[in-house]
Short mmCIF file of C-alpha atoms and ligand atoms in Angstrom, two decimals:
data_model
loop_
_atom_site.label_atom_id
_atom_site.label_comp_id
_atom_site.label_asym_id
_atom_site.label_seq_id
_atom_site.Cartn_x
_atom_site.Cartn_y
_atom_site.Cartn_z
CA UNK A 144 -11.94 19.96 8.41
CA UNK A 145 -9.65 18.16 5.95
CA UNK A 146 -7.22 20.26 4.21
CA UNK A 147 -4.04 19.36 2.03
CA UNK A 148 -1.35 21.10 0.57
CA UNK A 149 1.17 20.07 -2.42
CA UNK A 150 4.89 21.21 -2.99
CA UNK A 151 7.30 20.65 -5.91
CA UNK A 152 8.96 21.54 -9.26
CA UNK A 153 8.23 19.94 -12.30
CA UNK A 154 11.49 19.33 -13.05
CA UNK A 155 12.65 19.46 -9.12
CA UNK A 156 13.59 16.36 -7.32
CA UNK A 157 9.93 15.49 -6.21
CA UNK A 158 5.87 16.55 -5.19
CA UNK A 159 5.00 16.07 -1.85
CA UNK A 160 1.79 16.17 -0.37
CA UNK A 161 0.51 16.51 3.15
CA UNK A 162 -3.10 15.43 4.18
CA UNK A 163 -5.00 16.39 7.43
CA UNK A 164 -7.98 15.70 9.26
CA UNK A 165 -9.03 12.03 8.19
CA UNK A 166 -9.99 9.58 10.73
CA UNK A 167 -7.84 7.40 12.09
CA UNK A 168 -8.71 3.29 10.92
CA UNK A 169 -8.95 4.35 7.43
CA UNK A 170 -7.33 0.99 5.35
CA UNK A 171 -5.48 2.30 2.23
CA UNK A 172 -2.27 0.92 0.53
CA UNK A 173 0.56 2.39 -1.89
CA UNK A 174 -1.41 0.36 -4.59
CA UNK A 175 -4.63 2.41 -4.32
CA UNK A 176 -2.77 5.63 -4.75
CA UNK A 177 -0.67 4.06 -7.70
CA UNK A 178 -3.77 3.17 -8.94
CA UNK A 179 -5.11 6.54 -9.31
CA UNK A 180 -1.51 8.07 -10.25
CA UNK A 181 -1.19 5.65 -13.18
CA UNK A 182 -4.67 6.66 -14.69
CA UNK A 183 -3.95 10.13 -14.62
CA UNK A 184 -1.06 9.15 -17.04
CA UNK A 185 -3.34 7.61 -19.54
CA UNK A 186 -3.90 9.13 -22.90
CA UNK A 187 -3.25 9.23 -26.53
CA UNK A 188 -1.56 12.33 -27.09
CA UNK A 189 0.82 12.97 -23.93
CA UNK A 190 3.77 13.69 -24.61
CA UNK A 191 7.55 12.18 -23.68
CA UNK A 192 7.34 13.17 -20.50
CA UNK A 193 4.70 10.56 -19.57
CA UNK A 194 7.44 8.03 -20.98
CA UNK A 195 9.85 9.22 -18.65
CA UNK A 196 7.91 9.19 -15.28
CA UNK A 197 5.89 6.27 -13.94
CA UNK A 198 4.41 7.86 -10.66
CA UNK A 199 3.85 5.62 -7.37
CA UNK A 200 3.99 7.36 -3.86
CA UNK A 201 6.64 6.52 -0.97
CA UNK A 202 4.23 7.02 2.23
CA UNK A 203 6.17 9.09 4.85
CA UNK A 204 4.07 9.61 7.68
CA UNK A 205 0.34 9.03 8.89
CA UNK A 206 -0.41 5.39 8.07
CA UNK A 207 0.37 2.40 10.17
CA UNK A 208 -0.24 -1.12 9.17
CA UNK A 209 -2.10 -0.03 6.21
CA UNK A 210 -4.32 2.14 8.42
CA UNK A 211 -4.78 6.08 8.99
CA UNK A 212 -3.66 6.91 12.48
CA UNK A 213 -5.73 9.90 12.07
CA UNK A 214 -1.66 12.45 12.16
CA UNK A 215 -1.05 13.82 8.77
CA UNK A 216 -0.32 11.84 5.61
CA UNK A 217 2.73 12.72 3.91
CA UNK A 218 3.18 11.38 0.22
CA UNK A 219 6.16 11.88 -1.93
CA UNK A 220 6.15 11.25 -5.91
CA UNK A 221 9.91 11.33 -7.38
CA UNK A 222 10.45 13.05 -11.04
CA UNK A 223 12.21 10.27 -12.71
CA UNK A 224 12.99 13.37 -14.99
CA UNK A 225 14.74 15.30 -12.52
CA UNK A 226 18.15 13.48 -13.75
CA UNK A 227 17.89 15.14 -17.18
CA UNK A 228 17.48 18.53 -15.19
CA UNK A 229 20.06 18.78 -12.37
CA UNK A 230 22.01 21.77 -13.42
CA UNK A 231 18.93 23.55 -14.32
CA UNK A 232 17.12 22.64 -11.50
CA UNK A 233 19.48 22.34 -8.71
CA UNK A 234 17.95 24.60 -5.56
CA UNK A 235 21.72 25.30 -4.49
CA UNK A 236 23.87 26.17 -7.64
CA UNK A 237 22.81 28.66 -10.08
CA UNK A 238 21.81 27.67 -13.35
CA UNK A 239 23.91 28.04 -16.18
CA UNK A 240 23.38 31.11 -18.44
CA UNK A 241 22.49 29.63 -21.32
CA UNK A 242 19.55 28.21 -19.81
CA UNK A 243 17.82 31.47 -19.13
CA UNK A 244 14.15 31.86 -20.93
CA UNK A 245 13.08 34.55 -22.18
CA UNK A 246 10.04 34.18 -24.68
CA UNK A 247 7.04 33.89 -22.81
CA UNK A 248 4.12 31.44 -24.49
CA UNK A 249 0.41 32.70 -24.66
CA UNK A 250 -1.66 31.30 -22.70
CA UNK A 251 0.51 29.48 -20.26
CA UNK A 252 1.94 30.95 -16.89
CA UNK A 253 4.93 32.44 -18.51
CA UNK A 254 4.47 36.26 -18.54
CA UNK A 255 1.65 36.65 -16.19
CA UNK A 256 3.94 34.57 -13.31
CA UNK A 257 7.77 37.00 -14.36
CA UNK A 258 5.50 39.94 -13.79
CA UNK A 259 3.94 39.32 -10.79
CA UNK A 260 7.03 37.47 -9.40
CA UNK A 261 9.52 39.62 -10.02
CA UNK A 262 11.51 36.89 -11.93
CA UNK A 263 14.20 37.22 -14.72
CA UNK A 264 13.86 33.71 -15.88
CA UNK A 265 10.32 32.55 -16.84
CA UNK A 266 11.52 28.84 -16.15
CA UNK A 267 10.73 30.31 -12.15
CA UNK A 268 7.14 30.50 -13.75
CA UNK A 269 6.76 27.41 -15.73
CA UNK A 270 7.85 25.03 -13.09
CA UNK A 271 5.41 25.32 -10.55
CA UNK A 272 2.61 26.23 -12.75
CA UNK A 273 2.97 23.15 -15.08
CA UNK A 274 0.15 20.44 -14.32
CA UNK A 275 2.72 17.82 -12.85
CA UNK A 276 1.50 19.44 -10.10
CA UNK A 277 -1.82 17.23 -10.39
CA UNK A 278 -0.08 13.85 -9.47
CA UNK A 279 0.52 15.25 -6.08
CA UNK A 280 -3.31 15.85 -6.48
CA UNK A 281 -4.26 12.78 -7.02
CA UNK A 282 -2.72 11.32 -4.35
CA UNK A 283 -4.01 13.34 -1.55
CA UNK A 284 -7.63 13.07 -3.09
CA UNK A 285 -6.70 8.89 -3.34
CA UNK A 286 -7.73 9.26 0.76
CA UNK A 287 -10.84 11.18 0.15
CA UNK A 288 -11.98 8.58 -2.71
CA UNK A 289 -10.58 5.72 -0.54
CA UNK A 290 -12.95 7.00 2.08
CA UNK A 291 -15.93 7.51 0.08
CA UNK A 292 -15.96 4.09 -0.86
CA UNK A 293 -16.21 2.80 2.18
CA UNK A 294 -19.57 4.62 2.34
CA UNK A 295 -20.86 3.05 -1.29
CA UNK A 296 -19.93 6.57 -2.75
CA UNK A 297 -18.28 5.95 -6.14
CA UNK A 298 -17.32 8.64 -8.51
CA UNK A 299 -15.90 8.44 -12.66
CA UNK A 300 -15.62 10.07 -15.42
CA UNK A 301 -15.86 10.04 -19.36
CA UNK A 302 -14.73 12.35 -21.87
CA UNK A 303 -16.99 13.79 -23.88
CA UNK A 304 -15.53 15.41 -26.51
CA UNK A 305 -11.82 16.33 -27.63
CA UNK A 306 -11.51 19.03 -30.42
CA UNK A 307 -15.20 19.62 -30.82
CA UNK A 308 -15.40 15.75 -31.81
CA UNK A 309 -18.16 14.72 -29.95
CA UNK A 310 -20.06 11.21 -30.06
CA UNK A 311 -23.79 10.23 -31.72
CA UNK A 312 -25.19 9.52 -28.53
CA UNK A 313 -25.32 12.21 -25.79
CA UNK A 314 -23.85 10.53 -22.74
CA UNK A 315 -24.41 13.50 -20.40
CA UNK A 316 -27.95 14.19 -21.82
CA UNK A 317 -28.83 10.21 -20.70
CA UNK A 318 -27.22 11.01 -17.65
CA UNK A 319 -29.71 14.17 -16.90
CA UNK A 320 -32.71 13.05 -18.54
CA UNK A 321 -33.23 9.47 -18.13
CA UNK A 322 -34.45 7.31 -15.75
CA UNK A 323 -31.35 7.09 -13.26
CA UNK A 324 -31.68 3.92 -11.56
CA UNK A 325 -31.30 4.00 -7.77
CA UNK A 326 -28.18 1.18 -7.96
CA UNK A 327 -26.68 3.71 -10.34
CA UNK A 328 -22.51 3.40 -9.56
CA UNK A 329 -20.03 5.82 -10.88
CA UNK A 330 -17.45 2.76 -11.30
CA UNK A 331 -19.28 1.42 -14.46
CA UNK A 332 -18.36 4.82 -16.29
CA UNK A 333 -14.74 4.72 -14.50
CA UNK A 334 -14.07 1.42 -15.88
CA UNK A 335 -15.49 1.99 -18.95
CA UNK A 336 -13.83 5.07 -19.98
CA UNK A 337 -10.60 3.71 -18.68
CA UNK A 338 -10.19 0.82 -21.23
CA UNK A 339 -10.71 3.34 -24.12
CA UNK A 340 -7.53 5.09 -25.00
CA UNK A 341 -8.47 8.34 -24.88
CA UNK A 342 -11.22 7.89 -21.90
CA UNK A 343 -14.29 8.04 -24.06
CA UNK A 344 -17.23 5.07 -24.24
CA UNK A 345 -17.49 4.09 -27.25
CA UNK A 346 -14.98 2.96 -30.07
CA UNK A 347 -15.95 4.68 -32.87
CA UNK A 348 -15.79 7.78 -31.20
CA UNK A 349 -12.32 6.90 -29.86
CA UNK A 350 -10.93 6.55 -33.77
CA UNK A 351 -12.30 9.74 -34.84
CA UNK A 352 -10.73 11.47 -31.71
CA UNK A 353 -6.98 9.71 -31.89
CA UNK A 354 -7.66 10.43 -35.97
CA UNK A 355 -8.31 14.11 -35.23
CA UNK A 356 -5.62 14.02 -32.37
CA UNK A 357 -2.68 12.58 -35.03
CA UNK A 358 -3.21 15.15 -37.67
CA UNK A 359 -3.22 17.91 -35.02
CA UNK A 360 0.08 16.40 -33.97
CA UNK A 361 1.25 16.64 -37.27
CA UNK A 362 0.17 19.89 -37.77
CA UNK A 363 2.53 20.83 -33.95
CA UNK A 364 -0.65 22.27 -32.83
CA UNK A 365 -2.60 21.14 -29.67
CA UNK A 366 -6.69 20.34 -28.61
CA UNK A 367 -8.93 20.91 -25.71
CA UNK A 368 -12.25 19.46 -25.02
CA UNK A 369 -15.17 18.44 -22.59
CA UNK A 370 -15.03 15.74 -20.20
CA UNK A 371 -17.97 14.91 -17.69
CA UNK A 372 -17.55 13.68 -13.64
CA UNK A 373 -19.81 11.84 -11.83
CA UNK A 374 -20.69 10.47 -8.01
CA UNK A 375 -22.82 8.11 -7.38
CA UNK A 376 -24.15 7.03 -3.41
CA UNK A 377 -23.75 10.00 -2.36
CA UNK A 378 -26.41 10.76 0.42
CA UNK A 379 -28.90 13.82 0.94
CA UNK A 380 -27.50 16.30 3.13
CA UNK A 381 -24.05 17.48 2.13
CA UNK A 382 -23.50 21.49 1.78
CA UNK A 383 -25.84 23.72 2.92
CA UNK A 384 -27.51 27.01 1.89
CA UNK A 385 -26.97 29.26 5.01
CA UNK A 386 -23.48 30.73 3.89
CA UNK A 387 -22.49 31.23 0.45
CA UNK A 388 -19.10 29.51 1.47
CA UNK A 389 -20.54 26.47 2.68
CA UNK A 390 -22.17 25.53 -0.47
CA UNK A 391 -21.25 22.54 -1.93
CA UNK A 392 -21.79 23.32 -5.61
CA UNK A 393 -19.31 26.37 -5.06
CA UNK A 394 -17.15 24.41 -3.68
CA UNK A 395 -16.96 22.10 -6.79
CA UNK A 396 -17.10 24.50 -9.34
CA UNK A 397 -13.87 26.04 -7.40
CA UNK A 398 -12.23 22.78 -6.97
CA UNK A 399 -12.91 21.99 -10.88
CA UNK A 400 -11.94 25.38 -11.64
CA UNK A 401 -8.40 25.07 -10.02
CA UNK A 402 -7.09 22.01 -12.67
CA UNK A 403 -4.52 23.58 -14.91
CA UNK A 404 -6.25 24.71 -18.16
CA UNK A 405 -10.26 24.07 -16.95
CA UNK A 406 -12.06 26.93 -18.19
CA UNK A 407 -15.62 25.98 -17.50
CA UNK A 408 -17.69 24.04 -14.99
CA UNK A 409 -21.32 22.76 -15.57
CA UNK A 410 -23.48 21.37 -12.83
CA UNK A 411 -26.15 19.36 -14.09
CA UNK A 412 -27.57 20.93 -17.25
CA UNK A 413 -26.73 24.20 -16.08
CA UNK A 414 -26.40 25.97 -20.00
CA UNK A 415 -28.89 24.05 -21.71
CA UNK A 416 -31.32 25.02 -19.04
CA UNK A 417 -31.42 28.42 -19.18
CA UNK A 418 -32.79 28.21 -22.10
CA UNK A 419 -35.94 25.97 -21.22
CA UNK A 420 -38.97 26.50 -19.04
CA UNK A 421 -38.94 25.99 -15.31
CA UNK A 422 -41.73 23.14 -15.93
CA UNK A 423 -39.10 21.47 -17.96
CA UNK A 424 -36.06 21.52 -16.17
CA UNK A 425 -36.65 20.83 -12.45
CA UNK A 426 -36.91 17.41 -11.44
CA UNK A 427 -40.49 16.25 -10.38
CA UNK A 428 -40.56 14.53 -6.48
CA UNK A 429 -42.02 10.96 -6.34
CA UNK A 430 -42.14 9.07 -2.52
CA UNK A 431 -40.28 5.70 -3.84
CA UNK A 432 -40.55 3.39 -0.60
CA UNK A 433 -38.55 5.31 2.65
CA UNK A 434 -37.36 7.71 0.57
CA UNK A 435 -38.01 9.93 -2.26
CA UNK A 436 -37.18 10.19 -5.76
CA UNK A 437 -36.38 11.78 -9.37
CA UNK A 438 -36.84 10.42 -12.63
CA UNK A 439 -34.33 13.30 -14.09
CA UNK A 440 -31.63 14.66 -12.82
CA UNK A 441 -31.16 18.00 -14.38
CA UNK A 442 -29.86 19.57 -11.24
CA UNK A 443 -27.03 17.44 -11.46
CA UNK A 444 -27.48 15.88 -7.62
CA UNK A 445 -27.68 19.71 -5.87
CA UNK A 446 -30.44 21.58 -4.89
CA UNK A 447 -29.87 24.98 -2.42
CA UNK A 448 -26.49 24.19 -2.32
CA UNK A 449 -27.38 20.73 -1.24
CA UNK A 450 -26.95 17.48 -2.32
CA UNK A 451 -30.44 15.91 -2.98
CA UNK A 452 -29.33 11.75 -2.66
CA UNK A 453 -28.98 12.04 -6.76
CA UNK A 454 -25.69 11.43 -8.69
CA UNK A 455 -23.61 14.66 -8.71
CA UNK A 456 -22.95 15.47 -12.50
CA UNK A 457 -20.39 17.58 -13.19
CA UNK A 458 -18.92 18.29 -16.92
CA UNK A 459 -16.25 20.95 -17.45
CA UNK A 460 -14.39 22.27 -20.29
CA UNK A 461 -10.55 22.39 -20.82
CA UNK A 462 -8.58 24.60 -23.51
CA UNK A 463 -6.02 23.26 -25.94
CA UNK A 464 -2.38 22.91 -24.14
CA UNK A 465 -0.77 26.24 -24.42
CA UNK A 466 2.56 25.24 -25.99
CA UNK A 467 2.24 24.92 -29.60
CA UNK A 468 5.27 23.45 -31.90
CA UNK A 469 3.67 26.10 -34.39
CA UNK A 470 4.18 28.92 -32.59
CA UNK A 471 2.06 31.76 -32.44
CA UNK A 472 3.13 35.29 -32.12
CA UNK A 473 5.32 36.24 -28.81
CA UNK A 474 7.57 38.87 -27.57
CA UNK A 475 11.15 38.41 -26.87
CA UNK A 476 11.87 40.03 -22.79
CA UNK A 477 15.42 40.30 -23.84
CA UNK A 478 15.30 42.20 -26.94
CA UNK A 479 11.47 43.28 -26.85
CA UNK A 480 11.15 42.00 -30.46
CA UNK A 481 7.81 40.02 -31.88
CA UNK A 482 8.79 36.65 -32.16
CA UNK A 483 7.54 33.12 -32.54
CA UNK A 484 6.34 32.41 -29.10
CA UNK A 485 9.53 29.18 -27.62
CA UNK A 486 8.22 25.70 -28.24
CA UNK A 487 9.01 23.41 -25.04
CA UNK A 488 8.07 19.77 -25.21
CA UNK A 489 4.54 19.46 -23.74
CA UNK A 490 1.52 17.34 -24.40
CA UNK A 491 -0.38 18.05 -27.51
CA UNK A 492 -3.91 16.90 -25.44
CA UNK A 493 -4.36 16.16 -21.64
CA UNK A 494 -8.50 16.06 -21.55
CA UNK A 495 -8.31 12.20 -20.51
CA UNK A 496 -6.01 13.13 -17.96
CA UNK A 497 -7.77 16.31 -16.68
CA UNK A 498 -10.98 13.96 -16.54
CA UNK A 499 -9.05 11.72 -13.80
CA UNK A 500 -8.15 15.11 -11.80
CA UNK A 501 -10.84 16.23 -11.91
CA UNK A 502 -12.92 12.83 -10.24
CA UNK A 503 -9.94 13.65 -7.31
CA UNK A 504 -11.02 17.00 -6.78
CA UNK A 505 -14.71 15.78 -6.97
CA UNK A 506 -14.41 13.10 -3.99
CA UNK A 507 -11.78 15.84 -1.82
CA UNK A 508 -14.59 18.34 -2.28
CA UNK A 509 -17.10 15.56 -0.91
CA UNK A 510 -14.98 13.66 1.60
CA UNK A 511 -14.94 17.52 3.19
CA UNK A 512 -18.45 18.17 3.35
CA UNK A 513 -19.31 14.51 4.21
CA UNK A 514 -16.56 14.85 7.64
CA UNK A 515 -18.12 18.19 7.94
CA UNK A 516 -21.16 16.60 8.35
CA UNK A 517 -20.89 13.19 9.91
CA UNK A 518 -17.27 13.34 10.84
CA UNK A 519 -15.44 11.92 13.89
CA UNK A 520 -11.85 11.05 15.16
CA UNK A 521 -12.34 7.35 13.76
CA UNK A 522 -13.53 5.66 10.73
CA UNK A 523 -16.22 3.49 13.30
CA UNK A 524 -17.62 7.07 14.98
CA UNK A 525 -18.10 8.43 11.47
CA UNK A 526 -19.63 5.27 10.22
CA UNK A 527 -21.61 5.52 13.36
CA UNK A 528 -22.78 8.74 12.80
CA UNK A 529 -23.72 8.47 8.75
CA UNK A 530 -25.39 5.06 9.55
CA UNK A 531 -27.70 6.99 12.53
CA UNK A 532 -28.68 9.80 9.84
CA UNK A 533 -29.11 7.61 6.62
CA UNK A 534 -31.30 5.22 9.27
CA UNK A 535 -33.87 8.12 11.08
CA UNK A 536 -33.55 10.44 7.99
CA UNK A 537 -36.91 9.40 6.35
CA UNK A 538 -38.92 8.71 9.69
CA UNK A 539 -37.89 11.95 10.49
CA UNK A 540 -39.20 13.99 8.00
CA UNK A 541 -42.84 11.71 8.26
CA UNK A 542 -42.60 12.40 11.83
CA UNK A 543 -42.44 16.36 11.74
CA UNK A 544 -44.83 16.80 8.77
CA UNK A 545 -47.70 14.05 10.44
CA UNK A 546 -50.86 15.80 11.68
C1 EPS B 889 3.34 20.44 -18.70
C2 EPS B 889 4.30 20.10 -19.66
C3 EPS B 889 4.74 18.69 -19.84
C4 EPS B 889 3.65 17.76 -19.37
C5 EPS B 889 3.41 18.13 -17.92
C6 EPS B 889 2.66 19.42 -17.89
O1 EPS B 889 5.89 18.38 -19.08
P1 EPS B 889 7.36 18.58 -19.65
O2 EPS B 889 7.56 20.06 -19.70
O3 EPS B 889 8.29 17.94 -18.66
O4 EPS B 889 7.42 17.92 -20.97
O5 EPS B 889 4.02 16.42 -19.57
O6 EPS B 889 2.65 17.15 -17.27
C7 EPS B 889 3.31 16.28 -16.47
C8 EPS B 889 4.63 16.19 -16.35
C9 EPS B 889 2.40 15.40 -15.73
O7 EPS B 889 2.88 14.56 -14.92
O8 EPS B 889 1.19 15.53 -15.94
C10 EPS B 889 2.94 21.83 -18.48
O9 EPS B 889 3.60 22.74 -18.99
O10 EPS B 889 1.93 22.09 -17.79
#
């Protein structure tokens, strides 16, 4: 079972990351996982921050010659910012009095985090629940996407809408309803989004958005949106229905679920068909060669818990960045007074970003359940052991079912 944990401040010296459970004789190098860190950066409307940091990893432990050794992988990402924090942030001397923060913002960690923690400063709150958490995501999914690959599973993402703005043509509809072609790969949408400034696919829809995003900025207020994630290769098999815990579509909705500010996670068409008739929403079974088929794909690649050899299609939904430059209504801890809830610099729209999160989370979730499934102490006995099952899977079935 793989498993990884992150640690670190926002402002605090660095995130770490440790990794466990992948094979040994898995290649990856520092520029994969800078790769990866540097697109979660992108976006029109970050804020300075992002000007300030430009994340790459320093690999501590677990890789040899550009190869897993199968120990743990320990990453470390610095906060170039931590300089302009130091007497805040230092984990030794106490922070100077002046510092102390006491308004807590709506919607963020602030209030929720002092009460449950006990803490007189709501900085205590706001450092560990900001999202430059994430880049220490990234990088530990960087091995589970790394190691997809290697099996022809690809995964991207678009964004679909920012601020209700959403385009003419229905991306994610084509994605469920039409024909999906059996080459279909993930990287076409990746690459695609990526050139666009705010990760969307096509340009018209891009000026509308950065328009929209602009006056919003002027405005000090902040946007949400959609964005949608999708993996393509990925084979039949992975998940299962005998435990509600070992469900693969749980698993991503929960993995989805966990990016800072994601409020709601769609597999397939999951809204729109609730409103439809069975006969119009499941996804008719053709026998296409040795193997079978779909012409739609309005499960979204799962079936029981299962994934059904289909691209997984995934959209969620984030809400607008908490901190707003035009405050809304707050209460002051230190003198219980209503006031304007404290403005701290922050991003006025992270959807591209949260897109690029949320394809690491999508490939951790399916690197698991893939190891679970075919996994072994090297990358040649799991290769072994996918390449046995992808071979015998369609005889098999033929076999059992013949008269
Ligand atoms: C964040 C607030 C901002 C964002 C940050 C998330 O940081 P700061 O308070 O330093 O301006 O830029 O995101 C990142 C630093 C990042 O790397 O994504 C928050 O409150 O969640």
């Amino acid at each position: 079972m793989i498993r990884f944990l992150t640690a670190g401040e926002s402002h605090g010296e660095a995130l770490t990351t440790i990794i466990d459970g992948f094979p040994s004789n898995l290649s990856i190098s520092k520029d994969y996982f800078d790769l990866h860190l540097k697109r979660r950066q992108m976006g029109f409307g970050r804020g300075a921050r992002m000007r300030i940091e430009s994340d790459e990893v320093e690999i501590l432990s677990g890789l040899r010659g550009g190869k897993t050794l199968g120990t743990p992988v320990s990453l470390l990402i610095r906060n170039k910012d931590r300089d302009n924090w130091k007497d805040v942030m230092d984990a030794e001397a106490l922070p100077r009095k002046s510092e102390k923060v006491s308004v807590p913002r709506p919607g963020h960690a602030d209030l929720v985090g002092i009460s449950k923690y006990n803490f007189n400063d709501i900085r205590n709150s706001i450092e560990r629940s900001s999202a430059r958490e994430t880049a220490a995501r990234v990088a530990a999914c960087s091995l589970a996407r790394k190691f997809l690959e290697g099996f022809g599973i690809f995964i991207g993402s678009f964004v679909e809408s920012i601020g209700g703005i959403y385009p003419r043509e229905n991306y994610f509809d084509e994605l469920i309803n039409n024909r999906i072609k059996s080459n279909f790969n993930a990287l076409s949408i990746l690459k695609k989004a990526d050139k666009s400034a705010v990760r969307v696919l096509n340009e018209n829809h891009e000026k509308r958005i950065v328009r929209k995003i602009k006056q919003t900025m002027k405005k000090g207020n902040t946007l949400g949106g959609t964005f949608v994630v999708v993996a393509s290769g990925v084979p039949v098999g992975l998940g299962s229905f005998v435990q509600y815990d070992k469900r693969i579509d749980s698993d991503i909705a929960s993995a989805i679920m966990s990016i800072n500010a994601v409020k709601a996670v769609e597999i397939g068409n999951g809204f729109a068909n609730s409103k439809k008739y069975g006969s119009e929403v499941h996804d008719e079974i053709i026998k296409n060669g040795e193997s079978f088929f779909r012409t739609t794909n309005h499960a979204g690649g799962i079936e029981g818990g299962i994934t059904n050899g289909l691209p997984l299609v995934v959209r969620a939904a984030m809400k607008p960045i908490a901190t707003l430059i035009s405050p809304i209504h707050s209460v002051n801890l230190s003198t219980m007074k209503k006031v304007d809830a404290r403005h701290e610099r922050s991003d006025f729209v992270a959807v591209p970003a949260c897109a690029v999160i949320a394809e690491s989370m999508l490939a951790w979730v399916i690197a698991k359940h893939f190891l679970l499934k075919f996994g072994g102490d090297s990358m040649e006995e799991t290769t072994d052991n996918f390449n046995n099952y992808k071979k015998k899977l369609f005889k098999r079935i033929k076999k059992n079912f013949s008269k």
